[in-house]
Amino acid sequence: MVTTSPIRRASAQKLGAEEGDDSSRQLIWQRRVQRLKSHFSTFSAIYLCGFFLFCIDTPMFMIESSKLRALEAGVCREYYRHVGNAIILPDGSIPENLCKVHEIQQSLAKLRGVQGFLEEIPGLFLAIPYGILADARGGKVTIILAMFGVALSESWVLTVLLFPNVFPVRATWFSPLFRILGGGIPVIVGSCWAMFAGFSPPNLRTRIFFYIGIVQMATQLVGPMVGLLLMETVGPYITYFLGIWLQVLGLPILLLLPSTIAKNEQVLENDLDAPIAISPEWNLTNIREQFNGLLVHFKDSVFPLLRPTIIIGLLAMFVNCLVQPILQILMQYMSVKFHWPISQTSYIISIRAIVQIAILVAVLPYLHHIFTKRVAIPATADLYVARTSITFLITGALAMGLAAHAPSFMIALIVFSVGSGFTQAMRSFMTSLVPRHEIGLLYTIMAIFDSIGALTATPLLAYSFSYGISKGGMLIGLPFFIVAGMYCISGVSVWCLNARLENESCHDCGEEEALLGAG
């Protein structure tokens, strides 16, 4: 009989244990790799969308301060030509500190107000036709067209400002004509958010929207800083030029994204009774067919979509149009009231972005999770988040208007920024009210409401700011008081949404009923 020594037995047991450990480690590693593959398979399109958004938004915020400074220089130059050329340097430039005269700043505010008003008109009238095109051919086509239209529009503004002896500064008002190509910013925003919603699993949509919001805030953090460095290095005009065409360089990322058309077709095949938004074979050959097609589309899809709760939600989201005008006024406001150079006002946008990133990363997802556990329905949790956020927006806007010094204004801006989750929460809630094949149409309608709001808000805030500059004192904060009032109206709309079920409505995930509100 052969016996094994205790030493050999111990060695064999140790070897077996090591082999077992290696096997378990390998199994754990394989599971991790598999989970990682599954994660990227599910969310790769979301990551690409976020990267695309970063690439096109960063240059947009990069040029804000340079565009403002270039416009201010144009208005300033015309003012001093009228009162006397002695102040204009041989190269045609004027020291920035001499452009802070109230008459110049009033004219600048009015110029930007009219400019913003005119830029929204193409989107208002073309959002629906381009939205139909997006449903038929995918959002990529409309985004590409709109991006080139915006680039050409901004290039015209730059051309006017570069040749002051040829063009008056008001010739910049012709730039919106180029936005007929693609429909402008509203079409870009609507198409992008429709893609985000189409690629997002319904149960994770709100959290993904928060993360997309983080990407947006990151662009507001990086863009102004890059713009500031470039302005100090190469001046506002070259910075403006680089920012315009850097936006276009992000377009190749769209080619890597899958199309959402196939998903919509599959949903329509599974739901034969669903209203057909549009068929990919929709190919109009003349104006009469196009007009008839639009009428049919409105009758079969647009009007049925405008249910009472959708309309109330759209009214609540009407304040989305305030974001860009507020950012524009912030920079000029700090320059006028606290005598900051325009290049330094870029810090305002970056500070706001830092606060918003912190809120979107650390606070809102946790808050939404708590609300979801409490009410068990994500859409109701969305409304709770929206109600909380709108309260901070109202308080912050009032405080900014009342702030007499820069530090108190910064604190008020931080309070205002805490409400940054309102838009994402409301978008998620609104998306939960419609089936998947109507998401693109819903976001097109949202874009139209944004355009209508911007048509009134942009000139209203600009002219109220101009009036405040002329009167001085507390009235210089008049735009922020108006913003607070508009947010109050939005808050009333949010609180009017009640918890009940909408008959015969469906969700992306195939649910049989849709939530209309939270009590």
Coordinates of C-alpha atoms in Angstrom, one line a residue:
M1 CA 0.0 0.0 0.0
V2 CA 1.4 3.4 -1.1
T3 CA 1.1 6.2 1.4
T4 CA 1.3 9.9 0.8
S5 CA 3.4 11.9 3.2
P6 CA 1.6 14.8 5.1
I7 CA 3.9 17.3 3.3
R8 CA 2.8 16.1 -0.1
R9 CA -0.9 16.0 0.9
A10 CA -0.6 19.6 2.2
S11 CA 1.1 20.7 -1.0
A12 CA -1.6 19.1 -3.1
Q13 CA -4.3 20.7 -1.1
K14 CA -2.6 24.1 -1.4
L15 CA -2.2 23.6 -5.1
G16 CA -5.8 22.7 -5.4
A17 CA -6.9 25.7 -3.4
E18 CA -4.7 28.0 -5.6
E19 CA -6.2 26.5 -8.7
G20 CA -9.7 27.0 -7.2
D21 CA -8.8 30.6 -6.4
D22 CA -7.5 31.2 -10.0
S23 CA -10.7 29.6 -11.4
S24 CA -12.9 31.8 -9.2
R25 CA -10.9 34.9 -10.1
Q26 CA -11.2 34.1 -13.8
L27 CA -15.0 33.5 -13.4
I28 CA -15.4 36.9 -11.6
W29 CA -13.3 38.6 -14.3
Q30 CA -15.4 37.0 -17.1
R31 CA -18.6 38.2 -15.4
R32 CA -17.3 41.7 -15.0
V33 CA -16.2 41.8 -18.7
Q34 CA -19.6 40.4 -19.7
R35 CA -21.4 43.1 -17.6
L36 CA -19.2 45.8 -19.1
K37 CA -20.0 44.5 -22.6
S38 CA -23.7 44.4 -21.9
H39 CA -23.5 47.9 -20.4
F40 CA -21.8 49.4 -23.4
S41 CA -24.1 47.5 -25.8
T42 CA -27.1 49.1 -24.1
F43 CA -25.7 52.6 -23.5
S44 CA -23.1 53.1 -26.3
A45 CA -25.5 55.3 -28.2
I46 CA -26.1 57.5 -25.1
Y47 CA -22.4 57.9 -24.6
L48 CA -22.0 59.0 -28.2
C49 CA -24.9 61.4 -27.9
G50 CA -23.3 62.9 -24.8
F51 CA -19.9 63.3 -26.6
F52 CA -21.6 64.8 -29.6
L53 CA -23.4 67.3 -27.4
F54 CA -20.2 68.2 -25.7
C55 CA -18.4 68.8 -29.0
I56 CA -21.1 71.1 -30.4
D57 CA -22.0 73.0 -27.2
T58 CA -18.5 73.8 -26.0
P59 CA -17.7 76.0 -29.0
M60 CA -21.1 77.6 -28.6
F61 CA -20.3 78.8 -25.1
M62 CA -16.7 79.5 -26.1
I63 CA -17.9 82.3 -28.4
E64 CA -20.5 84.0 -26.0
S65 CA -18.1 86.5 -24.5
S66 CA -16.1 87.1 -27.7
K67 CA -19.4 87.7 -29.7
L68 CA -20.6 90.1 -27.0
R69 CA -17.3 92.0 -27.0
A70 CA -17.3 92.2 -30.8
L71 CA -20.9 93.5 -30.9
E72 CA -20.1 96.0 -28.1
A73 CA -17.1 97.2 -30.1
G74 CA -19.3 97.7 -33.2
V75 CA -21.9 99.7 -31.3
C76 CA -19.2 101.6 -29.5
R77 CA -17.4 102.5 -32.8
E78 CA -20.6 103.8 -34.4
Y79 CA -21.4 105.8 -31.2
Y80 CA -18.1 107.6 -31.2
R81 CA -18.2 108.2 -34.9
H82 CA -21.4 110.0 -34.3
V83 CA -20.1 112.1 -31.4
G84 CA -16.6 112.5 -32.8
N85 CA -13.7 110.3 -34.0
A86 CA -11.1 111.5 -31.6
I87 CA -11.5 108.5 -29.3
I88 CA -11.1 105.9 -32.1
L89 CA -7.5 104.5 -32.4
P90 CA -5.8 104.3 -35.8
D91 CA -6.5 100.5 -36.1
G92 CA -10.3 101.3 -35.7
S93 CA -10.4 99.8 -32.1
I94 CA -11.7 101.5 -29.0
P95 CA -10.5 100.8 -25.4
E96 CA -13.2 98.6 -23.7
N97 CA -13.5 100.9 -20.6
L98 CA -14.8 103.7 -22.9
C99 CA -17.6 101.5 -24.2
K100 CA -19.4 101.3 -20.8
V101 CA -21.3 104.5 -21.4
H102 CA -25.0 104.0 -20.7
E103 CA -26.1 105.1 -24.2
I104 CA -23.8 102.4 -25.7
Q105 CA -25.0 99.7 -23.4
Q106 CA -28.6 100.6 -24.0
S107 CA -28.1 100.3 -27.8
L108 CA -26.2 97.0 -27.3
A109 CA -29.0 95.5 -25.2
K110 CA -31.6 96.5 -27.9
L111 CA -29.4 95.3 -30.7
R112 CA -29.1 91.9 -29.1
G113 CA -32.8 91.8 -28.2
V114 CA -33.8 92.3 -31.8
Q115 CA -31.1 89.8 -33.0
G116 CA -32.4 87.1 -30.6
F117 CA -36.0 87.8 -31.7
L118 CA -35.2 87.4 -35.4
E119 CA -33.1 84.3 -34.8
E120 CA -36.1 82.4 -33.3
I121 CA -38.4 83.1 -36.3
P122 CA -37.0 80.4 -38.6
G123 CA -37.3 77.8 -35.9
L124 CA -40.9 78.8 -35.1
F125 CA -42.1 78.3 -38.7
L126 CA -39.8 75.4 -39.7
A127 CA -39.6 73.2 -36.6
I128 CA -42.6 71.1 -37.7
P129 CA -41.5 70.5 -41.3
Y130 CA -38.0 69.7 -40.2
G131 CA -39.4 67.5 -37.4
I132 CA -41.4 65.6 -40.0
L133 CA -38.2 65.2 -42.0
A134 CA -36.5 63.9 -38.8
D135 CA -39.2 61.3 -38.3
A136 CA -38.8 60.2 -42.0
R137 CA -35.1 60.3 -42.5
G138 CA -33.7 60.4 -38.9
G139 CA -32.6 63.3 -36.7
K140 CA -29.1 63.2 -38.2
V141 CA -30.2 64.9 -41.4
T142 CA -31.9 67.8 -39.7
I143 CA -29.1 68.3 -37.2
I144 CA -26.5 68.5 -40.0
L145 CA -28.6 71.0 -42.0
A146 CA -29.3 73.1 -38.9
M147 CA -25.7 73.2 -37.8
F148 CA -24.5 74.5 -41.2
G149 CA -27.3 77.0 -41.2
V150 CA -26.3 78.3 -37.7
A151 CA -22.6 78.4 -38.8
L152 CA -23.4 80.5 -41.8
S153 CA -25.6 82.8 -39.8
E154 CA -22.8 83.4 -37.2
S155 CA -20.3 83.8 -40.0
W156 CA -22.4 86.7 -41.5
V157 CA -22.4 88.4 -38.1
L158 CA -18.6 88.1 -37.9
T159 CA -18.3 89.4 -41.4
V160 CA -20.4 92.5 -40.6
L161 CA -18.3 93.2 -37.5
L162 CA -15.0 92.7 -39.3
F163 CA -15.9 95.3 -42.0
P164 CA -17.4 98.3 -40.1
N165 CA -16.6 100.6 -43.0
V166 CA -18.8 98.5 -45.3
F167 CA -21.7 97.3 -43.1
P168 CA -23.5 99.1 -40.3
V169 CA -23.7 97.0 -37.1
R170 CA -27.5 96.5 -37.6
A171 CA -26.7 94.5 -40.8
T172 CA -26.2 91.6 -38.3
W173 CA -30.0 91.4 -38.3
F174 CA -29.9 89.7 -41.7
S175 CA -28.1 86.7 -40.2
P176 CA -31.3 84.7 -39.3
L177 CA -32.0 84.3 -43.1
F178 CA -29.2 81.6 -43.1
R179 CA -31.1 79.7 -40.4
I180 CA -33.8 78.8 -42.9
L181 CA -31.4 76.1 -43.7
G182 CA -32.2 73.6 -41.0
G183 CA -34.4 75.7 -38.8
G184 CA -31.8 77.0 -36.4
I185 CA -31.2 76.1 -32.7
P186 CA -34.8 74.9 -31.9
V187 CA -34.5 72.2 -34.5
I188 CA -31.1 71.1 -33.2
V189 CA -32.3 71.0 -29.6
G190 CA -35.5 69.2 -30.5
S191 CA -33.7 66.6 -32.7
C192 CA -31.0 66.0 -30.1
W193 CA -33.4 65.5 -27.2
A194 CA -35.6 63.2 -29.3
M195 CA -32.5 61.1 -29.9
F196 CA -31.6 61.0 -26.2
A197 CA -35.2 59.9 -25.4
G198 CA -35.2 57.3 -28.1
F199 CA -32.0 55.7 -27.0
S200 CA -32.9 55.8 -23.2
P201 CA -34.6 52.9 -21.4
P202 CA -37.8 54.3 -19.9
N203 CA -37.0 53.2 -16.3
L204 CA -33.6 55.1 -16.6
R205 CA -34.7 58.0 -18.7
T206 CA -34.8 60.6 -15.9
R207 CA -31.3 59.6 -14.6
I208 CA -29.9 59.7 -18.1
F209 CA -31.5 63.2 -18.7
F210 CA -29.7 64.3 -15.5
Y211 CA -26.4 63.0 -16.9
I212 CA -27.0 64.7 -20.2
G213 CA -27.6 67.8 -18.2
I214 CA -24.2 67.3 -16.6
V215 CA -22.7 67.2 -20.1
Q216 CA -24.4 70.5 -20.9
M217 CA -23.0 72.0 -17.7
A218 CA -19.6 70.7 -18.5
T219 CA -19.7 72.6 -21.8
Q220 CA -20.6 75.7 -19.9
L221 CA -17.6 75.1 -17.6
V222 CA -15.1 74.4 -20.3
G223 CA -16.3 76.6 -23.1
P224 CA -16.1 80.0 -21.4
M225 CA -12.7 79.2 -19.9
V226 CA -11.3 78.3 -23.4
G227 CA -12.9 81.4 -24.8
L228 CA -11.3 83.5 -22.1
L229 CA -7.9 82.2 -22.8
L230 CA -8.3 82.6 -26.6
M231 CA -9.7 86.2 -26.2
E232 CA -6.6 87.2 -24.1
T233 CA -4.3 85.5 -26.7
V234 CA -5.7 86.2 -30.1
G235 CA -8.6 88.6 -29.5
P236 CA -12.4 88.3 -29.8
Y237 CA -12.7 88.1 -33.6
I238 CA -10.4 85.1 -34.1
T239 CA -12.0 83.4 -31.1
Y240 CA -15.4 84.0 -32.6
F241 CA -14.3 82.5 -35.9
L242 CA -12.8 79.4 -34.3
G243 CA -15.9 78.8 -32.2
I244 CA -18.2 79.0 -35.2
W245 CA -16.5 76.2 -37.2
L246 CA -15.4 74.1 -34.2
Q247 CA -19.1 73.3 -33.8
V248 CA -19.3 71.8 -37.3
L249 CA -16.3 69.5 -36.6
G250 CA -18.5 67.5 -34.2
L251 CA -20.8 66.4 -36.9
P252 CA -18.9 63.2 -37.9
I253 CA -19.8 61.7 -34.6
L254 CA -23.4 61.6 -35.8
L255 CA -22.3 59.0 -38.4
L256 CA -21.5 56.6 -35.6
L257 CA -25.0 56.8 -34.0
P258 CA -27.6 54.1 -34.9
S259 CA -30.8 55.3 -36.4
T260 CA -34.0 55.6 -34.3
I261 CA -36.2 55.1 -37.3
A262 CA -36.0 51.3 -37.1
K263 CA -37.0 51.4 -33.4
N264 CA -40.0 53.6 -34.3
E265 CA -41.0 51.3 -37.1
Q266 CA -40.9 48.3 -34.8
V267 CA -43.1 50.0 -32.3
L268 CA -45.6 50.9 -35.0
E269 CA -45.7 47.3 -36.2
N270 CA -46.4 46.2 -32.7
D271 CA -49.1 48.8 -32.2
L272 CA -51.3 48.8 -35.3
D273 CA -53.8 51.3 -33.8
A274 CA -51.1 53.9 -33.1
P275 CA -51.3 57.1 -35.1
I276 CA -48.7 57.0 -37.7
A277 CA -46.4 60.1 -37.4
I278 CA -44.8 59.6 -40.8
S279 CA -43.5 56.8 -43.0
P280 CA -39.9 56.6 -44.2
E281 CA -41.3 56.2 -47.7
W282 CA -42.9 59.6 -47.4
N283 CA -41.5 61.3 -50.5
L284 CA -43.2 64.5 -51.7
T285 CA -42.5 65.6 -55.2
N286 CA -44.2 68.9 -55.4
I287 CA -45.5 71.7 -53.2
R288 CA -49.1 70.6 -53.3
E289 CA -48.3 67.1 -52.1
Q290 CA -46.1 68.6 -49.4
F291 CA -48.9 70.8 -48.2
N292 CA -51.4 68.0 -48.2
G293 CA -48.9 65.8 -46.3
L294 CA -48.5 68.4 -43.6
L295 CA -52.3 68.7 -43.2
V296 CA -52.7 65.0 -42.9
H297 CA -49.8 64.8 -40.4
F298 CA -51.3 67.6 -38.3
K299 CA -54.8 66.0 -38.3
D300 CA -53.6 62.4 -37.5
S301 CA -50.7 63.1 -35.2
V302 CA -50.2 66.6 -33.9
F303 CA -53.7 67.5 -32.8
P304 CA -54.4 64.1 -31.0
L305 CA -51.1 64.6 -29.2
L306 CA -52.1 67.9 -27.7
R307 CA -54.1 66.5 -24.8
P308 CA -54.9 68.7 -21.7
T309 CA -52.0 67.4 -19.6
I310 CA -49.5 67.7 -22.5
I311 CA -50.6 71.4 -22.9
I312 CA -50.2 72.1 -19.2
G313 CA -46.8 70.5 -19.2
L314 CA -45.8 72.6 -22.3
L315 CA -46.9 75.7 -20.5
A316 CA -44.8 74.8 -17.5
M317 CA -41.8 74.2 -19.8
F318 CA -42.4 77.6 -21.5
V319 CA -39.6 79.0 -19.2
N320 CA -37.0 76.9 -21.0
C321 CA -36.7 79.8 -23.4
L322 CA -35.2 81.9 -20.6
V323 CA -31.9 80.0 -20.4
Q324 CA -30.0 81.6 -23.2
P325 CA -31.3 85.2 -22.7
I326 CA -30.4 85.0 -19.0
L327 CA -26.9 83.9 -19.8
Q328 CA -26.5 86.7 -22.3
I329 CA -27.8 89.3 -19.8
L330 CA -25.7 87.9 -17.0
M331 CA -22.4 88.9 -18.8
Q332 CA -23.6 92.3 -19.9
Y333 CA -25.2 92.9 -16.4
M334 CA -21.9 92.2 -14.6
S335 CA -20.1 94.4 -17.0
V336 CA -22.4 97.3 -16.6
K337 CA -23.3 97.2 -12.9
F338 CA -20.1 95.9 -11.4
H339 CA -17.7 97.2 -14.1
W340 CA -16.2 93.8 -15.0
P341 CA -14.4 93.5 -18.3
I342 CA -16.5 91.3 -20.7
S343 CA -13.7 88.7 -20.9
Q344 CA -13.9 88.2 -17.1
T345 CA -17.6 87.7 -17.1
S346 CA -17.0 84.3 -18.6
Y347 CA -16.3 83.2 -15.0
I348 CA -20.0 83.7 -14.2
I349 CA -21.1 81.0 -16.6
S350 CA -18.4 78.7 -15.3
I351 CA -19.3 79.2 -11.7
R352 CA -22.9 78.5 -12.5
A353 CA -21.9 75.4 -14.4
I354 CA -19.9 74.1 -11.4
V355 CA -22.9 74.4 -9.1
Q356 CA -25.2 72.8 -11.6
I357 CA -22.8 69.9 -12.2
A358 CA -22.7 69.3 -8.4
I359 CA -26.5 69.4 -8.2
L360 CA -27.0 67.1 -11.2
V361 CA -24.4 64.6 -10.0
A362 CA -24.8 64.5 -6.2
V363 CA -28.3 65.8 -5.4
L364 CA -30.9 65.3 -8.0
P365 CA -30.4 61.5 -8.8
Y366 CA -30.5 60.8 -5.1
L367 CA -33.6 63.0 -4.6
H368 CA -35.3 61.4 -7.6
H369 CA -34.5 57.9 -6.1
I370 CA -36.0 58.9 -2.7
F371 CA -39.2 60.3 -4.4
T372 CA -39.4 57.1 -6.6
K373 CA -39.3 54.9 -3.5
R374 CA -41.9 57.0 -1.9
V375 CA -44.5 57.1 -4.8
A376 CA -43.3 54.0 -6.7
I377 CA -43.9 55.8 -10.1
P378 CA -40.9 57.5 -11.8
A379 CA -43.1 60.1 -13.6
T380 CA -44.6 61.3 -10.2
A381 CA -41.0 61.6 -8.9
D382 CA -40.2 63.7 -11.9
L383 CA -42.9 66.2 -10.9
Y384 CA -41.7 66.3 -7.3
V385 CA -38.2 67.1 -8.6
A386 CA -39.6 69.8 -10.9
R387 CA -41.6 71.4 -8.1
T388 CA -38.5 71.5 -5.8
S389 CA -36.3 73.0 -8.6
I390 CA -38.8 75.7 -9.7
T391 CA -38.8 77.0 -6.1
F392 CA -35.1 77.6 -6.2
L393 CA -35.3 79.2 -9.6
I394 CA -37.9 81.8 -8.4
T395 CA -36.0 82.5 -5.2
G396 CA -32.6 82.9 -7.0
A397 CA -34.0 85.2 -9.8
L398 CA -35.6 87.5 -7.2
A399 CA -32.3 87.6 -5.2
M400 CA -30.2 88.4 -8.3
G401 CA -32.5 91.3 -9.1
L402 CA -32.2 92.7 -5.5
A403 CA -28.4 92.1 -5.2
A404 CA -26.5 95.4 -4.7
H405 CA -23.0 94.0 -4.7
A406 CA -21.1 91.3 -6.7
P407 CA -20.7 88.8 -3.7
S408 CA -24.4 88.8 -2.9
F409 CA -25.2 88.5 -6.7
M410 CA -22.9 85.4 -6.8
I411 CA -24.7 83.8 -3.9
A412 CA -28.1 84.5 -5.6
L413 CA -26.8 83.0 -8.8
I414 CA -25.8 79.8 -6.8
V415 CA -29.3 79.6 -5.4
F416 CA -30.7 80.0 -8.9
S417 CA -28.4 77.3 -10.2
V418 CA -29.7 74.8 -7.7
G419 CA -32.9 74.7 -9.7
S420 CA -31.1 73.4 -12.7
G421 CA -32.9 70.0 -12.7
F422 CA -36.2 71.5 -13.6
T423 CA -35.8 71.1 -17.4
Q424 CA -34.6 67.5 -17.2
A425 CA -37.3 66.4 -14.8
M426 CA -40.0 68.0 -16.9
R427 CA -38.7 66.5 -20.1
S428 CA -38.7 63.1 -18.6
F429 CA -42.2 63.5 -17.3
M430 CA -43.5 64.7 -20.6
T431 CA -41.8 61.8 -22.4
S432 CA -43.6 59.4 -20.1
L433 CA -46.9 60.7 -21.4
V434 CA -46.5 59.5 -25.1
P435 CA -45.7 56.3 -26.9
R436 CA -42.2 55.9 -28.4
H437 CA -43.3 56.7 -32.0
E438 CA -44.5 60.1 -30.9
I439 CA -41.4 61.1 -29.0
G440 CA -39.9 62.9 -32.0
L441 CA -43.1 64.8 -32.6
L442 CA -43.4 65.8 -28.9
Y443 CA -39.9 67.2 -28.8
T444 CA -40.6 69.1 -32.0
I445 CA -43.6 70.7 -30.3
M446 CA -41.5 71.5 -27.3
A447 CA -39.0 73.2 -29.6
I448 CA -41.8 75.3 -31.1
F449 CA -43.0 76.3 -27.6
D450 CA -39.3 77.3 -26.9
S451 CA -39.2 79.4 -30.0
I452 CA -42.5 81.1 -29.2
G453 CA -41.2 81.8 -25.7
A454 CA -37.9 83.1 -27.0
L455 CA -39.6 85.4 -29.5
T456 CA -41.2 87.2 -26.5
A457 CA -38.6 86.6 -23.8
T458 CA -35.4 87.6 -25.6
P459 CA -36.6 91.2 -26.7
L460 CA -38.6 91.6 -23.4
L461 CA -35.5 90.9 -21.2
A462 CA -33.2 92.9 -23.5
Y463 CA -35.5 96.0 -23.6
S464 CA -36.3 95.8 -19.9
F465 CA -32.5 95.7 -19.3
S466 CA -32.1 98.7 -21.5
Y467 CA -34.8 100.5 -19.6
G468 CA -33.2 99.6 -16.3
I469 CA -29.9 101.0 -17.5
S470 CA -31.5 104.3 -18.4
K471 CA -33.3 104.6 -15.0
G472 CA -30.6 103.2 -12.8
G473 CA -30.9 102.1 -9.2
M474 CA -32.9 98.9 -8.4
L475 CA -34.5 99.0 -11.9
I476 CA -31.3 97.8 -13.4
G477 CA -32.3 94.3 -12.1
L478 CA -35.7 94.5 -13.8
P479 CA -34.9 91.5 -16.2
F480 CA -34.5 89.2 -13.2
F481 CA -37.8 90.4 -11.6
I482 CA -39.5 89.5 -14.9
V483 CA -37.8 86.1 -15.0
A484 CA -38.9 85.4 -11.4
G485 CA -42.5 86.3 -12.4
M486 CA -42.4 83.9 -15.5
Y487 CA -41.0 81.1 -13.3
C488 CA -43.9 81.7 -10.8
I489 CA -46.4 81.2 -13.7
S490 CA -44.5 78.0 -14.6
G491 CA -44.6 76.8 -11.0
V492 CA -48.4 77.3 -11.0
S493 CA -48.6 75.0 -14.1
V494 CA -46.5 72.4 -12.4
W495 CA -48.7 72.3 -9.3
C496 CA -51.8 72.0 -11.5
L497 CA -50.7 68.6 -12.7
N498 CA -52.6 66.0 -10.7
A499 CA -52.1 62.3 -10.2
R500 CA -54.6 60.4 -12.5
L501 CA -54.4 58.0 -15.3
E502 CA -54.9 58.9 -19.0
N503 CA -57.2 56.7 -20.9
E504 CA -55.6 54.5 -23.7
S505 CA -52.1 56.0 -23.5
C506 CA -48.9 54.0 -23.6
H507 CA -45.3 54.2 -22.5
D508 CA -42.1 53.3 -24.4
C509 CA -41.8 50.2 -22.2
G510 CA -45.2 49.0 -23.3
E511 CA -47.1 50.0 -20.2
E512 CA -50.9 50.3 -20.6
E513 CA -51.4 53.6 -18.8
A514 CA -49.6 56.9 -18.5
L515 CA -49.3 59.1 -15.5
L516 CA -50.5 62.7 -15.9
G517 CA -49.3 64.3 -12.7
A518 CA -48.5 64.1 -9.0
G519 CA -50.8 65.3 -6.3

